[in-house]
Tab-separated table of C-alpha atoms in Angstrom:
chain	number	residue	atom	x	y	z
A	1	MET	CA	0.384	1.942	-60.751
A	2	ARG	CA	2.340	3.405	-57.880
A	3	ARG	CA	1.957	7.059	-57.126
A	4	PHE	CA	4.350	9.440	-55.423
A	5	SER	CA	3.787	12.994	-54.105
A	6	VAL	CA	6.442	15.643	-54.019
A	7	LEU	CA	4.512	17.475	-51.114
A	8	PRO	CA	5.993	15.445	-48.215
A	9	ARG	CA	9.502	15.933	-49.724
A	10	LEU	CA	8.903	19.668	-50.003
A	11	THR	CA	7.554	19.822	-46.457
A	12	LEU	CA	10.513	17.859	-45.155
A	13	ALA	CA	12.910	20.298	-46.921
A	14	LEU	CA	11.162	23.297	-45.494
A	15	ALA	CA	11.214	21.761	-42.078
A	16	LEU	CA	14.920	21.096	-42.250
A	17	LEU	CA	15.600	24.655	-43.487
A	18	CYS	CA	13.422	26.173	-40.690
A	19	THR	CA	15.067	24.117	-37.979
A	20	ALA	CA	18.623	24.440	-39.225
A	21	PRO	CA	20.890	25.950	-36.448
A	22	LEU	CA	21.520	29.734	-36.656
A	23	PRO	CA	24.627	31.404	-35.467
A	24	GLN	CA	24.403	32.601	-31.817
A	25	ALA	CA	20.879	31.208	-31.383
A	26	ALA	CA	21.635	29.278	-28.103
A	27	LEU	CA	19.147	29.744	-25.167
A	28	PRO	CA	20.152	32.724	-23.100
A	29	LEU	CA	21.222	32.117	-19.460
A	30	ALA	CA	19.265	35.089	-18.304
A	31	VAL	CA	16.546	37.488	-19.574
A	32	ASP	CA	16.561	41.124	-18.516
A	33	GLY	CA	19.222	40.183	-15.945
A	34	GLN	CA	17.019	37.614	-14.428
A	35	PRO	CA	18.353	33.929	-14.548
A	36	LEU	CA	15.985	31.378	-16.161
A	37	PRO	CA	14.092	29.025	-13.768
A	38	SER	CA	15.775	25.728	-13.029
A	39	LEU	CA	14.998	22.615	-10.976
A	40	ALA	CA	18.713	22.035	-10.359
A	41	PRO	CA	19.145	23.814	-6.999
A	42	MET	CA	16.041	21.929	-5.610
A	43	LEU	CA	17.281	18.612	-6.887
A	44	GLU	CA	20.699	19.076	-5.494
A	45	ARG	CA	19.132	18.863	-2.053
A	46	VAL	CA	16.626	16.088	-3.040
A	47	LEU	CA	18.597	13.506	-4.996
A	48	PRO	CA	20.838	12.307	-2.185
A	49	ALA	CA	17.677	11.145	-0.332
A	50	VAL	CA	16.485	9.039	-3.306
A	51	VAL	CA	17.790	5.407	-3.275
A	52	ASN	CA	17.689	2.399	-5.653
A	53	ILE	CA	16.233	-0.834	-4.321
A	54	SER	CA	17.126	-4.177	-5.645
A	55	THR	CA	15.806	-7.535	-4.342
A	56	VAL	CA	16.641	-11.157	-4.671
A	57	THR	CA	13.993	-13.831	-4.305
A	58	ALA	CA	14.746	-17.513	-4.270
A	59	ILE	CA	12.281	-19.526	-6.314
A	60	GLU	CA	11.913	-23.316	-6.142
A	61	THR	CA	12.061	-25.058	-9.414
A	62	ALA	CA	10.246	-28.272	-8.599
A	63	ASP	CA	7.332	-28.960	-10.896
A	64	HIS	CA	5.295	-31.224	-8.602
A	65	PRO	CA	4.397	-30.519	-4.931
A	66	LEU	CA	5.562	-33.930	-3.891
A	67	LEU	CA	8.992	-33.172	-5.163
A	68	ARG	CA	9.203	-30.256	-2.658
A	69	ASP	CA	9.069	-32.664	0.374
A	70	PRO	CA	12.515	-32.985	1.913
A	71	PHE	CA	11.554	-36.557	3.341
A	72	PHE	CA	10.465	-37.744	-0.133
A	73	ARG	CA	13.684	-36.493	-1.568
A	74	ARG	CA	15.857	-38.158	1.075
A	75	PHE	CA	13.932	-41.492	0.725
A	76	PHE	CA	14.487	-41.712	-3.015
A	77	ASP	CA	17.970	-40.206	-2.822
A	78	LEU	CA	17.027	-37.286	-5.189
A	79	PRO	CA	19.455	-34.531	-5.661
A	80	ARG	CA	19.066	-31.360	-3.668
A	81	GLU	CA	16.342	-29.117	-5.018
A	82	ARG	CA	17.646	-26.443	-7.291
A	83	LYS	CA	16.597	-22.863	-6.932
A	84	ARG	CA	16.731	-19.999	-9.209
A	85	GLU	CA	16.868	-16.339	-8.200
A	86	SER	CA	14.413	-13.636	-9.318
A	87	ASN	CA	15.576	-10.040	-9.273
A	88	SER	CA	13.591	-6.860	-9.194
A	89	LEU	CA	14.386	-3.151	-9.210
A	90	GLY	CA	12.535	-0.218	-7.588
A	91	SER	CA	13.125	2.984	-5.718
A	92	GLY	CA	12.743	4.358	-2.275
A	93	VAL	CA	13.130	7.722	-0.302
A	94	ILE	CA	14.946	8.284	2.894
A	95	VAL	CA	12.543	10.035	5.380
A	96	ASP	CA	14.632	9.761	8.654
A	97	ALA	CA	18.365	10.266	8.286
A	98	ARG	CA	19.126	9.585	11.918
A	99	CYS	CA	17.325	6.170	12.005
A	100	GLY	CA	18.014	5.332	8.325
A	101	LEU	CA	14.340	4.794	7.454
A	102	VAL	CA	13.359	4.396	3.853
A	103	LEU	CA	9.880	4.533	2.499
A	104	THR	CA	8.975	2.397	-0.589
A	105	ASN	CA	6.222	0.356	-2.050
A	106	HIS	CA	5.178	-3.118	-0.616
A	107	HIS	CA	5.177	-4.540	-4.197
A	108	VAL	CA	8.901	-3.503	-4.581
A	109	ILE	CA	10.055	-5.807	-1.706
A	110	ASP	CA	7.256	-8.393	-1.558
A	111	LYS	CA	8.594	-11.851	-0.791
A	112	ALA	CA	12.231	-10.707	-1.120
A	113	ASP	CA	14.818	-12.827	0.575
A	114	GLN	CA	17.416	-10.116	0.219
A	115	ILE	CA	16.925	-6.244	-0.005
A	116	ARG	CA	19.866	-4.085	-1.130
A	117	VAL	CA	19.728	-0.208	-1.048
A	118	THR	CA	22.137	1.801	-3.216
A	119	LEU	CA	22.629	5.477	-2.241
A	120	GLN	CA	23.450	8.328	-4.527
A	121	ASP	CA	27.129	8.260	-3.508
A	122	GLY	CA	27.429	4.596	-4.500
A	123	ARG	CA	27.266	3.002	-1.111
A	124	ALA	CA	25.399	-0.416	-1.300
A	125	LEU	CA	23.700	-1.508	1.996
A	126	GLU	CA	21.828	-4.541	3.131
A	127	ALA	CA	18.481	-3.292	4.301
A	128	SER	CA	16.137	-4.756	6.957
A	129	LEU	CA	12.457	-4.735	6.611
A	130	ILE	CA	10.667	-2.870	9.424
A	131	GLY	CA	7.206	-3.532	8.273
A	132	THR	CA	4.831	-3.598	5.295
A	133	ASP	CA	1.224	-2.973	4.579
A	134	PRO	CA	-0.035	-4.534	1.323
A	135	GLU	CA	-3.381	-2.779	1.713
A	136	THR	CA	-1.843	0.628	0.916
A	137	ASP	CA	1.251	-0.636	-0.793
A	138	ILE	CA	3.591	0.943	1.762
A	139	ALA	CA	6.683	-0.588	3.233
A	140	VAL	CA	9.416	0.697	5.564
A	141	LEU	CA	13.132	-0.292	5.400
A	142	GLN	CA	15.985	0.510	7.612
A	143	ILE	CA	19.618	0.891	6.447
A	144	PRO	CA	22.689	1.009	8.738
A	145	ALA	CA	24.466	4.093	7.497
A	146	GLU	CA	25.663	7.540	8.585
A	147	GLY	CA	25.719	10.843	6.706
A	148	LEU	CA	22.296	10.260	5.190
A	149	SER	CA	20.005	12.978	3.696
A	150	ALA	CA	16.281	12.744	4.300
A	151	LEU	CA	13.369	14.517	2.553
A	152	PRO	CA	10.946	16.635	4.720
A	153	PHE	CA	7.247	15.974	4.565
A	154	ALA	CA	5.064	18.511	2.819
A	155	ALA	CA	1.737	19.690	4.449
A	156	ALA	CA	-0.840	17.276	3.293
A	157	ASP	CA	-3.453	19.987	2.716
A	158	ALA	CA	-1.220	22.382	0.683
A	159	LEU	CA	-1.441	20.336	-2.561
A	160	ALA	CA	-3.882	21.431	-5.399
A	161	VAL	CA	-4.652	20.451	-8.936
A	162	GLY	CA	-2.209	22.269	-11.248
A	163	ASP	CA	0.624	22.377	-8.786
A	164	PHE	CA	3.972	21.510	-10.361
A	165	VAL	CA	5.600	18.297	-9.177
A	166	VAL	CA	8.734	16.240	-9.862
A	167	ALA	CA	8.892	12.391	-9.785
A	168	ILE	CA	12.290	10.754	-9.142
A	169	GLY	CA	13.299	7.177	-9.378
A	170	ASN	CA	15.288	4.515	-11.221
A	171	PRO	CA	13.152	3.637	-14.280
A	172	PHE	CA	14.397	0.541	-16.185
A	173	GLY	CA	17.460	0.632	-13.979
A	174	LEU	CA	18.520	4.082	-15.046
A	175	ARG	CA	19.708	5.571	-11.796
A	176	GLN	CA	18.508	9.025	-10.523
A	177	THR	CA	16.034	9.863	-13.371
A	178	VAL	CA	13.958	13.032	-12.967
A	179	THR	CA	10.656	13.818	-14.634
A	180	SER	CA	8.311	16.780	-14.070
A	181	GLY	CA	4.575	17.555	-14.570
A	182	ILE	CA	1.592	18.771	-12.626
A	183	VAL	CA	-0.942	17.420	-10.291
A	184	SER	CA	-3.674	16.224	-12.639
A	185	GLY	CA	-6.168	15.019	-9.913
A	186	LEU	CA	-6.515	14.389	-6.243
A	187	GLY	CA	-8.341	11.625	-4.262
A	188	ARG	CA	-8.361	9.134	-7.169
A	189	SER	CA	-9.927	5.905	-6.102
A	190	GLY	CA	-11.923	2.886	-7.514
A	191	LEU	CA	-8.895	1.866	-9.688
A	192	GLY	CA	-8.530	-1.623	-8.241
A	193	ILE	CA	-4.812	-1.062	-7.535
A	194	GLU	CA	-4.830	-1.240	-3.786
A	195	GLY	CA	-7.101	-1.982	-0.899
A	196	TYR	CA	-7.164	1.610	0.227
A	197	GLU	CA	-6.973	4.173	-2.603
A	198	ASN	CA	-6.576	7.922	-2.347
A	199	PHE	CA	-4.141	8.631	-5.033
A	200	ILE	CA	-2.442	11.741	-6.494
A	201	GLN	CA	-2.728	11.621	-10.229
A	202	THR	CA	0.158	13.232	-12.149
A	203	ASP	CA	1.402	13.507	-15.779
A	204	ALA	CA	5.030	13.336	-14.604
A	205	SER	CA	6.389	10.151	-16.201
A	206	ILE	CA	6.343	7.190	-13.895
A	207	ASN	CA	7.819	4.075	-15.364
A	208	PRO	CA	8.864	0.569	-14.124
A	209	GLY	CA	11.513	1.026	-11.575
A	210	ASN	CA	9.983	4.421	-10.399
A	211	SER	CA	7.852	2.483	-7.906
A	212	GLY	CA	8.632	3.564	-4.296
A	213	GLY	CA	10.405	6.788	-5.356
A	214	PRO	CA	9.316	10.244	-4.227
A	215	LEU	CA	6.915	12.742	-5.802
A	216	VAL	CA	8.100	16.166	-4.576
A	217	ASN	CA	6.887	19.709	-4.849
A	218	LEU	CA	9.089	22.550	-6.181
A	219	ARG	CA	10.293	23.167	-2.577
A	220	GLY	CA	11.737	19.665	-2.416
A	221	GLU	CA	9.183	18.399	0.031
A	222	LEU	CA	7.790	14.897	-0.135
A	223	ILE	CA	4.244	14.900	-1.333
A	224	GLY	CA	3.702	11.291	-2.411
A	225	ILE	CA	5.201	7.905	-3.189
A	226	ASN	CA	5.072	6.899	-6.866
A	227	THR	CA	3.178	3.712	-7.230
A	228	ALA	CA	1.397	2.960	-10.528
A	229	ILE	CA	0.679	4.093	-13.957
A	230	LEU	CA	-2.379	3.642	-16.278
A	231	ALA	CA	-0.996	1.941	-19.357
A	232	PRO	CA	-3.574	0.252	-21.576
A	233	GLY	CA	-0.979	-0.384	-24.217
A	234	GLY	CA	1.848	-1.180	-21.813
A	235	GLY	CA	3.500	2.241	-22.166
A	236	ASN	CA	3.314	5.508	-20.401
A	237	ILE	CA	0.421	7.637	-21.403
A	238	GLY	CA	0.856	10.473	-18.751
A	239	ILE	CA	-1.291	9.022	-16.094
A	240	GLY	CA	0.678	8.124	-13.101
A	241	PHE	CA	-0.416	7.696	-9.471
A	242	ALA	CA	1.243	8.307	-6.117
A	243	ILE	CA	0.211	7.619	-2.505
A	244	PRO	CA	-0.345	10.908	-0.779
A	245	VAL	CA	2.210	11.781	2.043
A	246	ASP	CA	-0.426	11.895	4.866
A	247	MET	CA	-1.459	8.340	4.178
A	248	ALA	CA	2.145	7.008	3.780
A	249	ARG	CA	3.212	8.837	6.907
A	250	ALA	CA	0.304	7.393	8.980
A	251	ILE	CA	1.064	3.794	7.910
A	252	MET	CA	4.810	4.310	8.398
A	253	THR	CA	4.238	5.470	12.022
A	254	GLN	CA	2.375	2.152	12.855
A	255	LEU	CA	4.878	0.090	10.910
A	256	VAL	CA	7.791	1.473	12.898
A	257	GLU	CA	5.964	1.084	16.209
A	258	HIS	CA	4.538	-2.443	15.703
A	259	GLY	CA	6.100	-3.924	12.634
A	260	GLU	CA	2.548	-4.144	11.145
A	261	MET	CA	-0.440	-2.083	10.465
A	262	ARG	CA	-3.025	-2.547	13.248
A	263	ARG	CA	-6.170	-1.070	11.814
A	264	GLY	CA	-9.149	-0.391	14.037
A	265	GLN	CA	-12.771	-1.018	13.319
A	266	PHE	CA	-15.794	1.325	13.242
A	267	GLY	CA	-18.391	-1.027	12.211
A	268	ALA	CA	-20.361	0.987	9.588
A	269	ALA	CA	-21.046	0.402	5.897
A	270	VAL	CA	-21.510	3.251	3.501
A	271	GLN	CA	-22.278	3.961	-0.149
A	272	ASN	CA	-21.873	6.738	-2.672
A	273	ILE	CA	-24.607	9.384	-3.131
A	274	ASP	CA	-25.897	9.825	-6.673
A	275	HIS	CA	-28.153	12.572	-7.871
A	276	ALA	CA	-31.422	10.761	-7.207
A	277	LEU	CA	-30.315	9.731	-3.617
A	278	ALA	CA	-29.164	13.300	-2.959
A	279	ALA	CA	-32.594	14.520	-3.959
A	280	ALA	CA	-34.314	11.934	-1.715
A	281	LEU	CA	-32.229	12.875	1.209
A	282	GLY	CA	-32.748	16.616	0.674
A	283	LEU	CA	-29.187	17.330	0.139
A	284	GLU	CA	-28.146	20.503	-1.688
A	285	ARG	CA	-25.151	18.849	-3.332
A	286	ARG	CA	-24.069	15.315	-4.115
A	287	ALA	CA	-21.199	14.980	-1.416
A	288	GLY	CA	-20.598	12.574	1.432
A	289	ALA	CA	-21.561	8.977	1.875
A	290	VAL	CA	-24.786	7.658	3.236
A	291	VAL	CA	-24.697	4.877	6.028
A	292	THR	CA	-26.277	1.641	4.996
A	293	ARG	CA	-25.396	-0.696	7.846
A	294	ILE	CA	-24.470	-0.461	11.516
A	295	ASP	CA	-22.844	-3.487	13.061
A	296	PRO	CA	-24.295	-4.457	16.505
A	297	ASP	CA	-22.059	-3.596	19.502
A	298	SER	CA	-19.645	-1.583	17.216
A	299	ALA	CA	-17.948	1.657	17.719
A	300	ALA	CA	-20.272	3.209	15.189
A	301	ALA	CA	-23.351	2.068	17.166
A	302	ALA	CA	-21.725	3.438	20.362
A	303	ALA	CA	-21.232	6.748	18.791
A	304	GLY	CA	-24.939	6.955	17.826
A	305	LEU	CA	-24.572	6.642	14.088
A	306	GLN	CA	-27.824	5.442	12.309
A	307	VAL	CA	-28.628	3.880	8.959
A	308	GLY	CA	-29.542	6.753	6.693
A	309	ASP	CA	-27.113	9.322	8.155
A	310	VAL	CA	-25.045	11.145	5.566
A	311	ILE	CA	-21.393	11.462	6.658
A	312	LEU	CA	-19.963	14.812	5.404
A	313	GLY	CA	-16.722	14.998	7.448
A	314	VAL	CA	-14.366	12.892	9.487
A	315	ASN	CA	-12.066	14.655	11.971
A	316	ASP	CA	-12.787	17.946	10.308
A	317	GLU	CA	-11.806	16.633	6.869
A	318	PRO	CA	-14.507	16.791	4.167
A	319	ILE	CA	-15.833	13.553	2.758
A	320	ALA	CA	-16.508	13.389	-1.063
A	321	ASN	CA	-17.635	9.758	-1.336
A	322	ALA	CA	-17.675	6.337	0.308
A	323	SER	CA	-13.973	5.632	-0.632
A	324	ASP	CA	-13.136	8.764	1.272
A	325	VAL	CA	-14.690	7.285	4.472
A	326	ARG	CA	-12.882	3.987	4.070
A	327	ASN	CA	-9.559	5.730	3.576
A	328	ARG	CA	-9.985	8.082	6.679
A	329	PHE	CA	-10.868	5.114	8.964
A	330	GLY	CA	-8.208	2.914	7.277
A	331	VAL	CA	-5.259	4.763	8.717
A	332	LEU	CA	-6.735	5.240	12.262
A	333	ARG	CA	-5.296	3.106	14.983
A	334	VAL	CA	-7.034	1.374	17.724
A	335	GLY	CA	-8.189	3.726	20.472
A	336	SER	CA	-8.224	6.901	18.258
A	337	ARG	CA	-11.053	9.297	18.847
A	338	VAL	CA	-12.995	10.237	15.722
A	339	ALA	CA	-15.393	13.233	15.204
A	340	LEU	CA	-18.126	12.755	12.541
A	341	ASP	CA	-20.065	15.635	10.874
A	342	ILE	CA	-23.317	14.172	9.702
A	343	VAL	CA	-26.712	15.110	8.333
A	344	ARG	CA	-29.803	13.320	9.756
A	345	ASP	CA	-33.237	14.280	8.459
A	346	GLY	CA	-32.005	17.524	7.275
A	347	GLN	CA	-30.313	18.482	10.600
A	348	ALA	CA	-26.538	18.880	10.875
A	349	LEU	CA	-25.002	16.935	13.894
A	350	ARG	CA	-21.591	16.123	15.296
A	351	LEU	CA	-20.953	12.689	16.720
A	352	SER	CA	-17.822	11.401	18.398
A	353	GLY	CA	-16.535	7.793	18.857
A	354	VAL	CA	-13.552	5.676	19.596
A	355	ILE	CA	-11.981	3.230	17.015
A	356	ALA	CA	-12.347	-0.285	18.396
A	357	ASP	CA	-10.038	-3.233	18.209
A	358	PRO	CA	-11.384	-5.623	15.666
A	359	TYR	CA	-9.925	-8.535	17.688
A	360	ARG	CA	-10.983	-7.491	21.095
A	361	ASP	CA	-13.022	-10.612	21.522
A	362	TYR	CA	-10.313	-13.000	20.150
A	363	LEU	CA	-8.496	-15.407	22.415
A	364	PRO	CA	-4.633	-15.579	22.614
A	365	GLY	CA	-3.575	-18.792	20.756
A	366	ALA	CA	-1.213	-19.701	23.683
A	367	ARG	CA	-4.340	-20.218	25.824
A	368	ILE	CA	-5.491	-22.954	23.430
A	369	ASP	CA	-2.158	-24.582	22.755
A	370	GLU	CA	1.498	-23.489	22.654
A	371	ALA	CA	1.600	-24.326	18.918
A	372	LEU	CA	-0.708	-21.420	18.353
A	373	ALA	CA	1.125	-18.944	20.476
A	374	GLY	CA	1.494	-15.542	18.844
A	375	ALA	CA	-1.888	-15.713	17.045
A	376	LEU	CA	-5.320	-14.458	18.030
A	377	ILE	CA	-8.185	-16.969	17.485
A	378	GLY	CA	-11.815	-15.965	17.120
A	379	ALA	CA	-14.940	-17.781	18.190
A	380	PHE	CA	-17.049	-19.952	15.886
A	381	ASP	CA	-19.888	-18.188	14.207
A	382	ARG	CA	-22.897	-20.265	15.214
A	383	SER	CA	-25.214	-18.302	13.055
A	384	GLY	CA	-24.187	-20.534	10.270
A	385	GLY	CA	-22.631	-17.747	8.150
A	386	VAL	CA	-19.016	-18.874	7.779
A	387	PRO	CA	-17.414	-22.132	8.807
A	388	GLY	CA	-14.249	-22.477	10.973
A	389	LEU	CA	-12.504	-20.268	13.511
A	390	PRO	CA	-11.133	-16.818	12.265
A	391	VAL	CA	-7.574	-16.041	12.784
A	392	GLY	CA	-6.636	-12.524	13.828
A	393	ARG	CA	-3.231	-10.977	14.132
A	394	VAL	CA	-0.285	-13.300	13.939
A	395	GLU	CA	3.083	-12.206	15.319
A	396	PRO	CA	5.958	-12.832	12.828
A	397	ASP	CA	8.327	-15.664	13.754
A	398	SER	CA	5.910	-16.794	16.475
A	399	PRO	CA	5.075	-20.591	16.809
A	400	ALA	CA	1.645	-19.824	15.096
A	401	TRP	CA	3.429	-18.007	12.253
A	402	MET	CA	5.949	-20.822	11.795
A	403	ALA	CA	3.037	-23.357	11.626
A	404	GLY	CA	1.722	-21.263	8.659
A	405	LEU	CA	-1.107	-19.313	10.122
A	406	ARG	CA	-1.740	-15.860	8.736
A	407	GLU	CA	-4.245	-13.060	9.603
A	408	GLY	CA	-7.542	-13.665	7.964
A	409	ASP	CA	-7.310	-17.439	7.777
A	410	ARG	CA	-10.215	-19.626	8.992
A	411	ILE	CA	-9.249	-22.905	10.792
A	412	LEU	CA	-11.454	-25.628	9.414
A	413	ASN	CA	-9.682	-28.748	10.474
A	414	ALA	CA	-6.979	-29.686	12.977
A	415	ASN	CA	-5.268	-32.989	13.236
A	416	GLY	CA	-8.201	-34.599	11.187
A	417	VAL	CA	-10.870	-33.122	13.498
A	418	ARG	CA	-13.564	-30.824	12.107
A	419	ILE	CA	-13.338	-27.618	14.065
A	420	ASP	CA	-16.667	-26.030	15.319
A	421	GLY	CA	-15.428	-24.168	18.340
A	422	LEU	CA	-12.449	-23.106	20.517
A	423	GLN	CA	-12.881	-26.143	22.864
A	424	THR	CA	-12.967	-28.565	19.883
A	425	LEU	CA	-9.687	-26.992	18.622
A	426	ALA	CA	-8.058	-27.303	22.078
A	427	ARG	CA	-9.180	-31.006	22.381
A	428	ALA	CA	-8.066	-31.809	18.932
A	429	LEU	CA	-4.519	-30.516	19.708
A	430	ARG	CA	-4.364	-32.041	23.292
A	431	ARG	CA	-5.244	-35.562	22.256
A	432	ALA	CA	-2.725	-35.573	19.473
A	433	GLY	CA	-0.023	-34.202	21.687
A	434	GLY	CA	0.507	-31.069	19.430
A	435	LEU	CA	-0.289	-29.607	16.019
A	436	TYR	CA	0.316	-31.899	13.177
A	437	SER	CA	-2.022	-30.817	10.423
A	438	LEU	CA	-4.327	-27.982	9.624
A	439	SER	CA	-6.897	-27.208	6.923
A	440	LEU	CA	-7.453	-23.505	6.397
A	441	GLN	CA	-9.636	-21.306	4.349
A	442	ARG	CA	-7.440	-18.564	2.936
A	443	GLY	CA	-9.392	-16.204	0.781
A	444	ASP	CA	-10.911	-18.295	-1.927
A	445	GLU	CA	-8.447	-21.083	-1.481
A	446	LEU	CA	-8.266	-24.254	0.752
A	447	VAL	CA	-4.826	-24.592	2.230
A	448	ARG	CA	-3.496	-27.681	4.062
A	449	LEU	CA	-0.544	-27.339	6.360
A	450	ALA	CA	1.477	-30.219	7.892
A	451	ARG	CA	4.142	-30.219	10.619
A	452	ARG	CA	6.645	-32.923	11.516
């Protein structure tokens, strides 16, 4: 037998009665002669600097790799390969009005063939990519326009948990959407989102399409670049993350100067300090990071750092954990001086060093063969650790880049010859009269490249 209750209906009736509009019950414009607080004046200055970013990426539709070979298609008189376009939406923020520089996320423009930026006034402009850094998810675009508005950078150390913040972007294609909240946490890491993580956590709503947009304080200053949300069920649950402005600005500076991020190398490995380790090291509190390895002939070794040292500060900035150390070094350029505050055997010390070039011992590819011009090639590891020759930086649009080489590759085979040294690589290319085929280790994948 079905049962019904009158209680919900009674409750609903009371709710409707209690929420019924009353005459002259509108929110007053002022209280005791003072206007109510509003974000509108600040947003009037900020919104012109927030842009919509749309991208177009051509995707090949061939099902089998053989069908992508132009020679194969011509030989069998197959029709031209069809391509479809993939579109994506994101946000960005103008940070330099004179030069037309726009900060956004790497994942917003990754692999895009065309990038279009739409301003608040409706102008749509083709943007050029200045540089991008996948490790921090930062990208810099440039747009050819006059009369732009830019956001000022906030002081990086002025942000605190509990500060009110505003997130702006284009979620789900809805232009110029504003949400507000507070700073829920600082220095968030270990999320597995990016290579370098030092996120601002906020409960201001960040949704698909907000990526790359600004997180600002109540003065309208840029404090972060909206990047990601924690959404176990696929929806927003009030946990969003933004890249802090000091990290974004440091990356942007190098991208503008070099078109890429040129990270230096210090040569030390560290780990977090738990309660047991803190007690064993005689530390009063669980802070900093303990050194577990020093690379031979590294900048860390030259600075006098030793295994067992506890790093408490880098360049006068406190270190909370191992991730903090990685983030601090991750934005330093080659040749930067670094000051370390450490504890060794209970004694406080201050060390200084210089960030080294990780490719200082690499050989310019042009000295091996013109086909490798634009790349840096490292020597063979004869200790038996890793096979092949490591590839360092590769200049975009250089012969090495056009041949398919990328930073981080390892050259295993060239023109059918197994490579076990720089001289072997040079002979393999010289005897064949050029570069015709390469076998590379790229991450966990084996990649084969061929040139005609």
